Tab-separated table of C-alpha atoms in Angstrom:
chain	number	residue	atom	x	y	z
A	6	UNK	CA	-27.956	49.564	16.514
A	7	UNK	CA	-26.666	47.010	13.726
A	8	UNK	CA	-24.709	44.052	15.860
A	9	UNK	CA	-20.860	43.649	14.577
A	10	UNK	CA	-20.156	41.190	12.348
A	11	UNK	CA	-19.656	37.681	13.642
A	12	UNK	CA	-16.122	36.803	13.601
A	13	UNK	CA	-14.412	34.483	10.302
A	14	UNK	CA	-12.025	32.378	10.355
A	15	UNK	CA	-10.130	30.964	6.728
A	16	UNK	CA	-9.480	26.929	7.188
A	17	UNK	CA	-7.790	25.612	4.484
A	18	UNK	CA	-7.129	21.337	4.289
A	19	UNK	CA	-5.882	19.328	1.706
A	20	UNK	CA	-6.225	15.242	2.164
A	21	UNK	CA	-9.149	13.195	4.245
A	22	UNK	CA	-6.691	13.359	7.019
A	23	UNK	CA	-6.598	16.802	6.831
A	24	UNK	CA	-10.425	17.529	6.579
A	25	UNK	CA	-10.965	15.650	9.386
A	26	UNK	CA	-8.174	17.396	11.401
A	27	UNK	CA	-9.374	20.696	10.751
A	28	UNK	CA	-13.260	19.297	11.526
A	29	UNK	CA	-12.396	18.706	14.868
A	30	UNK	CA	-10.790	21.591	15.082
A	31	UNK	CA	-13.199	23.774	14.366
A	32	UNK	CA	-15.742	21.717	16.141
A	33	UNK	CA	-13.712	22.590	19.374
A	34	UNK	CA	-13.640	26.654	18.616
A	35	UNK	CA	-17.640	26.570	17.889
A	36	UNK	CA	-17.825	24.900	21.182
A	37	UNK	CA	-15.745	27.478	22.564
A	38	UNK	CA	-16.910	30.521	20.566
A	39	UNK	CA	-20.538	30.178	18.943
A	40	UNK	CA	-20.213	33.400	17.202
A	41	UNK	CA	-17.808	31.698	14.969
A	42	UNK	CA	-18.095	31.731	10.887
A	43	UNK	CA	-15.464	29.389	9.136
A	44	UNK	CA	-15.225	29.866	5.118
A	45	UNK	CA	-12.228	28.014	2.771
A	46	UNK	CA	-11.348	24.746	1.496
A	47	UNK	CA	-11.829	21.095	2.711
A	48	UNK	CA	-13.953	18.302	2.172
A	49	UNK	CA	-17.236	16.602	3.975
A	50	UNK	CA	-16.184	16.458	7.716
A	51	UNK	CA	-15.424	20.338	7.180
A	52	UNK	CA	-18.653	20.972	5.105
A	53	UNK	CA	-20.439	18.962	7.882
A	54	UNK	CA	-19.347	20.811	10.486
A	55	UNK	CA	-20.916	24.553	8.533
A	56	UNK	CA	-17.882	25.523	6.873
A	57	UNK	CA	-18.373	27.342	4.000
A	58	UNK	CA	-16.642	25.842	1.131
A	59	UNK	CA	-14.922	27.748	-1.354
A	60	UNK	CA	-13.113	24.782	-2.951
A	61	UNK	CA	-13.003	21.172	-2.333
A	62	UNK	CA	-9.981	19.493	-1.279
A	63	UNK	CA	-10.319	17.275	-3.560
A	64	UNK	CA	-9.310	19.965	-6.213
A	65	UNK	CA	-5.611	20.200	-5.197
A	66	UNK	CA	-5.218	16.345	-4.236
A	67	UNK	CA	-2.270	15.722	-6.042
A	68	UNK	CA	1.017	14.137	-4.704
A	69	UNK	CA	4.176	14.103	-6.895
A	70	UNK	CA	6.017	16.049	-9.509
A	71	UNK	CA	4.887	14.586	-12.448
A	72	UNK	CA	1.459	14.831	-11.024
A	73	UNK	CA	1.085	18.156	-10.010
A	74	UNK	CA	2.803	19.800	-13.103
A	75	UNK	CA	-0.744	19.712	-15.125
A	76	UNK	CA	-2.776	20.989	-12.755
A	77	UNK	CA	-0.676	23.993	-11.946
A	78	UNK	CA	-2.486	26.554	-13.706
A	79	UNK	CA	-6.028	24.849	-11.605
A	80	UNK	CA	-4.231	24.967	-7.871
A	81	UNK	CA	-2.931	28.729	-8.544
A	82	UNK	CA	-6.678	29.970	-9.612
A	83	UNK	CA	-7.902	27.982	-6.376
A	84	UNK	CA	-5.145	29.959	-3.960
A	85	UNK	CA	-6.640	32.876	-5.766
A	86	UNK	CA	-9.758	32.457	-5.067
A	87	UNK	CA	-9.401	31.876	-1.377
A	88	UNK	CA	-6.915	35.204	-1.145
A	89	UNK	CA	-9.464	37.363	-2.457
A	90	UNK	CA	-11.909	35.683	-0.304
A	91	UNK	CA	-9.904	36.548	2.297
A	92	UNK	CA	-8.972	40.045	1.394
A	93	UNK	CA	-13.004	40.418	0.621
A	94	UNK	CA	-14.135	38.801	4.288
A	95	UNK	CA	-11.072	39.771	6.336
A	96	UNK	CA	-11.165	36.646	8.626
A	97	UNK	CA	-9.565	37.133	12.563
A	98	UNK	CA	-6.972	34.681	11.402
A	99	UNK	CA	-6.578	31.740	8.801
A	100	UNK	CA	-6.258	27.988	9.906
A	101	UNK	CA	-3.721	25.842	7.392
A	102	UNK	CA	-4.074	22.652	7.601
A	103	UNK	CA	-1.187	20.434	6.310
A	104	UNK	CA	-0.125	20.423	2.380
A	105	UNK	CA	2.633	23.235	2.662
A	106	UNK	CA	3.078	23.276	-0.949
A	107	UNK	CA	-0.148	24.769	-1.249
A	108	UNK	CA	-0.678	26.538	2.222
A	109	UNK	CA	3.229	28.246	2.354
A	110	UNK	CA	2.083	30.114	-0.754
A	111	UNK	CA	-0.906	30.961	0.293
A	112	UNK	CA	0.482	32.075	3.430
A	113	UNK	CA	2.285	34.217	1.845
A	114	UNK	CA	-0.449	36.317	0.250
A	115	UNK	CA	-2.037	36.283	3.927
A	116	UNK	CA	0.336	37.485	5.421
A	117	UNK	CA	0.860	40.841	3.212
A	118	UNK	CA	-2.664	41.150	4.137
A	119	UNK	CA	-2.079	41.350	7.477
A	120	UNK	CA	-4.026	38.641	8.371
A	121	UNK	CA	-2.281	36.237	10.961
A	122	UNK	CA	-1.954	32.775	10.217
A	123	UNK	CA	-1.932	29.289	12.300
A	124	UNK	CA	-0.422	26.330	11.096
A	125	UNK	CA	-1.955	23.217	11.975
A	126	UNK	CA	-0.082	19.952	11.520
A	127	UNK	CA	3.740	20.904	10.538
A	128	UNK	CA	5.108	20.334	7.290
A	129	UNK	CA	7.390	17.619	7.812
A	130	UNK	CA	10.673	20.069	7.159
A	131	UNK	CA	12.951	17.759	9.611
A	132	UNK	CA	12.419	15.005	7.547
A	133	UNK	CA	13.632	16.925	4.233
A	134	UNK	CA	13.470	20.579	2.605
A	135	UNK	CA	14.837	21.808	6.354
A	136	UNK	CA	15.610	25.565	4.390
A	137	UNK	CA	11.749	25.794	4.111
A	138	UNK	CA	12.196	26.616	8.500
A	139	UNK	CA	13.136	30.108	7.063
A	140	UNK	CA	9.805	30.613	4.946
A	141	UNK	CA	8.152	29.232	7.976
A	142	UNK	CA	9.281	31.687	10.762
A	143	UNK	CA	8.339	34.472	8.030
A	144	UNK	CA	5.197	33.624	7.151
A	145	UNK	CA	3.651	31.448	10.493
A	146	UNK	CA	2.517	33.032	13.414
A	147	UNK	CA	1.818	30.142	15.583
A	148	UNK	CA	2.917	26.454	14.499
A	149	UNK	CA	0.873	24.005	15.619
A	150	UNK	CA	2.740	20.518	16.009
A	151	UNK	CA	1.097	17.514	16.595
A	152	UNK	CA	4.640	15.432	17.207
A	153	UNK	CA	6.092	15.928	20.231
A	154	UNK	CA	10.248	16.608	18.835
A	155	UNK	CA	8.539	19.402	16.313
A	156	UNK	CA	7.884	21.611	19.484
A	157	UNK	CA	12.391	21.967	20.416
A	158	UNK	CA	12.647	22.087	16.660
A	159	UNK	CA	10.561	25.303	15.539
A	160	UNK	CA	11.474	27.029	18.613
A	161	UNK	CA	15.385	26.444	17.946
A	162	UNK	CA	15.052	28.101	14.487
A	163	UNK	CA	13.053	30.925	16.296
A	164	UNK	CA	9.143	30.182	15.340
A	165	UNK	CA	6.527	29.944	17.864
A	166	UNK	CA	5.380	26.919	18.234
A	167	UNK	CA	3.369	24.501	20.728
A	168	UNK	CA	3.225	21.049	20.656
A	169	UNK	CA	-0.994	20.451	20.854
A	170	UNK	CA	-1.041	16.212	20.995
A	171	UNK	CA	-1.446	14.078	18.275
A	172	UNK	CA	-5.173	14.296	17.159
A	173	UNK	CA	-4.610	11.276	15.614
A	174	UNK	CA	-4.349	9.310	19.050
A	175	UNK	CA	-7.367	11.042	20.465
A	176	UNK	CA	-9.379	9.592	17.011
A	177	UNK	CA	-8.563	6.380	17.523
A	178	UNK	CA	-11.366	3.884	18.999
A	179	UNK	CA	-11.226	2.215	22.260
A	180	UNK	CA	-8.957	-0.913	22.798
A	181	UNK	CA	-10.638	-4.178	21.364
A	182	UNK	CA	-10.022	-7.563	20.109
A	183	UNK	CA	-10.152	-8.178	16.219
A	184	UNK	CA	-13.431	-10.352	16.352
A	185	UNK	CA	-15.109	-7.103	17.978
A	186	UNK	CA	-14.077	-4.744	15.364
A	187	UNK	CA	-15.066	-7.535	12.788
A	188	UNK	CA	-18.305	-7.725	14.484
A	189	UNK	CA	-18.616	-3.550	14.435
A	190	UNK	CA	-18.091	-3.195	11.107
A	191	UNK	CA	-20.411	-6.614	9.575
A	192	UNK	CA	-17.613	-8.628	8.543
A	193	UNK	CA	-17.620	-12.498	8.885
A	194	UNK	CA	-16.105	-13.012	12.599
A	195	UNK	CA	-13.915	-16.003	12.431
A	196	UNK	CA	-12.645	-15.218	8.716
A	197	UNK	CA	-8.503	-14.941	8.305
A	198	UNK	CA	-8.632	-10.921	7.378
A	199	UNK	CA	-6.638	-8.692	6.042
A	200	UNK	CA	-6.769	-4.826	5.398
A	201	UNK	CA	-5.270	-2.811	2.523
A	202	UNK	CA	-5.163	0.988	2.803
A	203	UNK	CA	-3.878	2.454	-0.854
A	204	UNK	CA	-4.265	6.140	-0.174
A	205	UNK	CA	-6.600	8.562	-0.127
A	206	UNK	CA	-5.481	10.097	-3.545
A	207	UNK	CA	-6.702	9.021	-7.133
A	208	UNK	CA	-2.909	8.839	-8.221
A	209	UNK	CA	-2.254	6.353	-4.981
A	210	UNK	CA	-4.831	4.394	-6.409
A	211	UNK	CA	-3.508	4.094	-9.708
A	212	UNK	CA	-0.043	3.218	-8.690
A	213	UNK	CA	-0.747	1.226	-5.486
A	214	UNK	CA	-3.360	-0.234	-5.271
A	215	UNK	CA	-2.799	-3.195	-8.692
A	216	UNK	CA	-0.049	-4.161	-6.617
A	217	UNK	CA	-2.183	-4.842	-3.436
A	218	UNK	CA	-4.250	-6.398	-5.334
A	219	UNK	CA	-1.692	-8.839	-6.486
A	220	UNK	CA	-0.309	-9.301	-3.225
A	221	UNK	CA	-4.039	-10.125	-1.577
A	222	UNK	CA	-4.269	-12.425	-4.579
A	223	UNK	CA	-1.165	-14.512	-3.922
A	224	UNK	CA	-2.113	-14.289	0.145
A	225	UNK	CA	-6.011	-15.618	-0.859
A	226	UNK	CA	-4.700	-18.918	-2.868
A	227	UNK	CA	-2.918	-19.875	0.533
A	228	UNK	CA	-5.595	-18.582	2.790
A	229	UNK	CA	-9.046	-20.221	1.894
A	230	UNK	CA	-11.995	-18.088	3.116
A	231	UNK	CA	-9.492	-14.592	3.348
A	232	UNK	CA	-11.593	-11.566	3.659
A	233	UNK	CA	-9.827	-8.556	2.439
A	234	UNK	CA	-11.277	-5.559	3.365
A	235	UNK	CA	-10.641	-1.622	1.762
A	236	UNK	CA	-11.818	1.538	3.641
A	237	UNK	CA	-12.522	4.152	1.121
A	238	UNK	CA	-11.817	7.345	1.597
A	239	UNK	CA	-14.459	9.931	1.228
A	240	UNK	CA	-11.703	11.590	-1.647
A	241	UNK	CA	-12.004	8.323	-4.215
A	242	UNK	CA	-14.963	6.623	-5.744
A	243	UNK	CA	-15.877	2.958	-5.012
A	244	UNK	CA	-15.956	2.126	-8.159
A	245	UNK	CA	-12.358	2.917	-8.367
A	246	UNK	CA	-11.441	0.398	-5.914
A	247	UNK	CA	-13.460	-2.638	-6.995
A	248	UNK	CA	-12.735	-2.056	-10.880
A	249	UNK	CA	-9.033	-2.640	-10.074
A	250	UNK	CA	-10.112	-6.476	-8.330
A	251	UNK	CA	-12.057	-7.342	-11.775
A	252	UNK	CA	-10.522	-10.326	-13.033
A	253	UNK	CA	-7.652	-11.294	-9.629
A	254	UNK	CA	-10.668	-13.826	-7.811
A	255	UNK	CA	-10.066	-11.380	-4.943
A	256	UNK	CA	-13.786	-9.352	-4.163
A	257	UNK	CA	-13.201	-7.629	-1.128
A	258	UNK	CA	-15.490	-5.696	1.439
A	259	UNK	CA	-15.323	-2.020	1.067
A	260	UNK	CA	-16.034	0.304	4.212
A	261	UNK	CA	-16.990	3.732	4.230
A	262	UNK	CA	-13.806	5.258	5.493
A	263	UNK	CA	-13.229	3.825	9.359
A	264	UNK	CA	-9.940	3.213	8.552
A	265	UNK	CA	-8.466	2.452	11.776
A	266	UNK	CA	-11.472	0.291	12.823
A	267	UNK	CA	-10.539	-2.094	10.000
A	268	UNK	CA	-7.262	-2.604	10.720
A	269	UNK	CA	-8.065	-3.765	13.892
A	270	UNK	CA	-10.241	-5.919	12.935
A	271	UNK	CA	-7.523	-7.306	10.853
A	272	UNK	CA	-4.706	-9.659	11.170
A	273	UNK	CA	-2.319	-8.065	9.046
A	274	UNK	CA	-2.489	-4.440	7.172
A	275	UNK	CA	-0.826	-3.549	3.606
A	276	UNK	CA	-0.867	0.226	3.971
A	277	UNK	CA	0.088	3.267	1.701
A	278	UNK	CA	2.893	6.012	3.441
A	279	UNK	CA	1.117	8.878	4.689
A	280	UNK	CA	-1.214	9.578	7.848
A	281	UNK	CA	-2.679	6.521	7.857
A	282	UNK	CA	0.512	4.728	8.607
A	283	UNK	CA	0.306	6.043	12.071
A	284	UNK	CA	-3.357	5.340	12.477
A	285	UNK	CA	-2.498	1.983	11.688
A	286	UNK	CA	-0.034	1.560	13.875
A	287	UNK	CA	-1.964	2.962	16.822
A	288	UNK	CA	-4.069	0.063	16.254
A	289	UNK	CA	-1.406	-2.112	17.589
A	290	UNK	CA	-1.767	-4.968	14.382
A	291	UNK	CA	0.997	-5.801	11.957
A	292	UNK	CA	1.585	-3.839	9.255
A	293	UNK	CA	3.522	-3.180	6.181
A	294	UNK	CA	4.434	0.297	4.559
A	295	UNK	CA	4.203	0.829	0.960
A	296	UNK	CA	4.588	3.644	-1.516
A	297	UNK	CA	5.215	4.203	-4.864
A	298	UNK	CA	5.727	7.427	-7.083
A	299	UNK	CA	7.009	8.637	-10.425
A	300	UNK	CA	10.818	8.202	-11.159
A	301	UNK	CA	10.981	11.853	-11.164
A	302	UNK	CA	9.178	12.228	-7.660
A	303	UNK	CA	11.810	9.548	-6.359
A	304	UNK	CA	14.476	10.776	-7.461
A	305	UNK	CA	14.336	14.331	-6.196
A	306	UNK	CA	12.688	13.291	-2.781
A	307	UNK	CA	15.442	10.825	-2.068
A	308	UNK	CA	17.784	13.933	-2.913
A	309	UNK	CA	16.131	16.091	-0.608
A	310	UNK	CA	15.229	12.816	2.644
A	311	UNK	CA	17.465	14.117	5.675
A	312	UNK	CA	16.207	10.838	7.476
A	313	UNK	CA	16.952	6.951	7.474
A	314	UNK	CA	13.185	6.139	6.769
A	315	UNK	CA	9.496	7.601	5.217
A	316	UNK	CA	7.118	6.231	7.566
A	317	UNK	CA	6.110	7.835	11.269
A	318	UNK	CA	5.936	4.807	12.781
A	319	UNK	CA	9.562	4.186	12.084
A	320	UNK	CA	10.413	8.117	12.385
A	321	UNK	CA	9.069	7.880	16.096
A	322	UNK	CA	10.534	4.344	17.126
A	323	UNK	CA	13.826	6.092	15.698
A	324	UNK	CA	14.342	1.963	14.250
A	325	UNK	CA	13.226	-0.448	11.619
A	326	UNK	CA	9.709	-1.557	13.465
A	327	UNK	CA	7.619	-2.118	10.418
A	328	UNK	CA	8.691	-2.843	6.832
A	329	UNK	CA	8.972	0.008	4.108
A	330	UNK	CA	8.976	-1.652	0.595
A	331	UNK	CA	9.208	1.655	-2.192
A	332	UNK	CA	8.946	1.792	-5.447
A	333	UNK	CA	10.470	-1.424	-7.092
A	334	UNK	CA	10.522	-2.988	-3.555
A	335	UNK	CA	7.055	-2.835	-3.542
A	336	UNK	CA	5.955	-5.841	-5.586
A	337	UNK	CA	2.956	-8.634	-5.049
A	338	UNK	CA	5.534	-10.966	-4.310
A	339	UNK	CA	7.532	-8.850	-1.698
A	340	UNK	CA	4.197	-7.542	0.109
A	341	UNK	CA	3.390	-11.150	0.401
A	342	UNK	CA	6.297	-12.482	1.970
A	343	UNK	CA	6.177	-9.245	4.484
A	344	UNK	CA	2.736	-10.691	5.611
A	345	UNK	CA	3.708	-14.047	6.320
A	346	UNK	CA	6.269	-13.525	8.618
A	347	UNK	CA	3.860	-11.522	10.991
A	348	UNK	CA	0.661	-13.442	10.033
A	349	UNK	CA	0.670	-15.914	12.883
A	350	UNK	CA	1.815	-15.838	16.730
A	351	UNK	CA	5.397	-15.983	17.049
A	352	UNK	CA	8.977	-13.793	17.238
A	353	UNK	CA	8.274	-11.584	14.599
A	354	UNK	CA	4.486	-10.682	15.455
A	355	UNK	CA	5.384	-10.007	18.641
A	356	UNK	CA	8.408	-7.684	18.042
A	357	UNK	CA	6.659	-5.714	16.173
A	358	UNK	CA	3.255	-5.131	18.019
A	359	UNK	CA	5.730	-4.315	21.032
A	360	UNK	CA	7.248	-1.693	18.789
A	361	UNK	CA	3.853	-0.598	17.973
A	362	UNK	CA	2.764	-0.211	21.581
A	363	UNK	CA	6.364	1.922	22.458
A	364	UNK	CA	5.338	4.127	19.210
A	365	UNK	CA	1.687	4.979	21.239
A	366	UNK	CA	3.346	5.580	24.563
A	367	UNK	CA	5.409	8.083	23.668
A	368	UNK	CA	2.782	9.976	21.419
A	369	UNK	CA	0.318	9.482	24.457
């Protein structure tokens, strides 16, 4: 007699915060069920973990209006792809993961399937786009949240929905001083350092990263011996990075992703908005938000924000406990002054890393 077909599952993630999300995911169900098959899209951590890749995440990486518009008629042939897949493989259940432009739609061909679908990590509808709740409670079966307020919030608009813990707190290494996480990662021990996170998409790079670079400029004429370090994301080539130093004196260390290991082996960070944001500030060092977009993007987002600021750190705190400097705001000159004034020991270093902590205890 011919055994039945092992179970499949469809996991679809977007960014390298995502990938690595769903990885651990799915490491816990193969733990749990060995019998498992996993097929979709997502990026190394998912590939390493036996998931059958359909498409890489790297395919639908986009962030931004002006961005996404000419690779449209790409992301639609992807979500496609991975609904025929499904209809072809008929999986127990699908797995999104995160960017609910993509994963609503393709929820939506799931679903007249019949094929029930998780949501891991929540689209951020209480920050902005709250109408989207109604697509939501149509199309989700379960909503995973990974922020403790999204739990009251689904259930009030009548999805089901459990609040899971923040995998992001359970990633994060152990406790330790700067000097060890220097040490960890090869970096010079006793070196001022300081960490700049740009993103972990190509367009990120492009519009953030010059600006860091001008930023850890200025900072390195005032700071003999500073050691800026990078950690790349497994999305964006190295090359990437360093060809955007060429010519500002500044030639930092690059690290293999690790992000929230180099921030604590820093002294201050410069990061991008986005996932990362947290991680950093789980790391308990001083840190400054950035982000910058097209007009366009700007424009409609700030149209559409429902809350007094972009970053989770802040959203959490529900105050001002790190700086957010946007799109003009976000200059060489501004990102450098930000720095200073938590560089050293004193009032404002302090204030915030107490902020910092209060964000962590009430995620742990």
């Amino acid at each position: 007699m011919t055994p039945p077909p092992s179970p499949r599952i469809l996991v679809v993630a977007g960014e390298a915060s995502g990938d690595t999300h769903a990885a651990e995911l799915v490491a816990a169900l193969q733990a749990l069920r060995p019998d498992l098959t996993f097929f979709g899209m997502g990026g190394a951590r998912l590939a390493a973990r036996g998931v059958e890749l359909i498409h890489d995440a790297r395919e639908v990486s986009v962030m931004g209006i002006t961005e996404v518009l000419p690779r449209i008629p790409r992301i639609l042939r992807i979500m496609k792809d991975l609904a025929q897949a499904a209809a072809e493989r008929r999986p127990v259940c699908a797995i999104l993961v995160d960017i609910p432009d993509f994963n609503l739609r393709l929820a939506k061909k799931l679903k007249a399937l019949g094929i029930p679908v998780a949501y891991y990590v929540s689209p951020m509808i209480w920050a902005w786009r709250r109408g989207r709740v109604r697509t939501i409670q149509r199309l989700v079966d379960r909503m995973l949240c990974i922020l403790p307020f999204e739990e009251d919030f689904y259930r009030e608009a009548g999805v089901s929905a459990r609040y899971v813990g923040s995998p992001v707190l359970e990633q994060m290494p152990a406790a330790a001083t700067a000097r060890e996480f220097r040490q960890r990662l090869g970096l010079s021990l006793d070196a001022p350092t300081l960490a700049l996170l740009p993103g972990s998409r190509m367009s990120e790079i492009r519009r953030i990263l010059p600006t860091l670079v001008g930023a850890a400029k200025q900072l390195s004429a005032e700071r003999p011996g500073l050691q800026v370090v990078v950690p790349v994301a497994p999305t964006i080539a190295k090359e990437e990075i360093t060809s955007r130093f060429e010519g500002s004196g500044v030639t930092p260390v690059l690290v293999d992703g690790r992000a929230p290991e180099v921030v604590g082996a820093s002294d201050a960070a410069v990061v991008a908005s986005g996932t990362a944001v947290l991680e950093a500030g789980l790391m308990e060092r001083p840190l400054v938000v950035v982000y910058r977009v097209s007009l366009v993007t700007y424009l409609v987002g700030r149209m559409m924000l429902k809350v007094a600021f972009v970053s989770l750190i802040n959203l959490l705190a529900g105050r001002r406990v790190v700086p957010e400097l946007l799109q003009g705001d976000m200059t060489p000159e501004r990102i450098s002054e930000e720095v200073r004034r938590v560089w050293l020991p004193g009032a404002p270093r302090d204030a915030m890393v107490q902020g910092l902590a209060e964000v962590r205890g009430r995620l742990g």
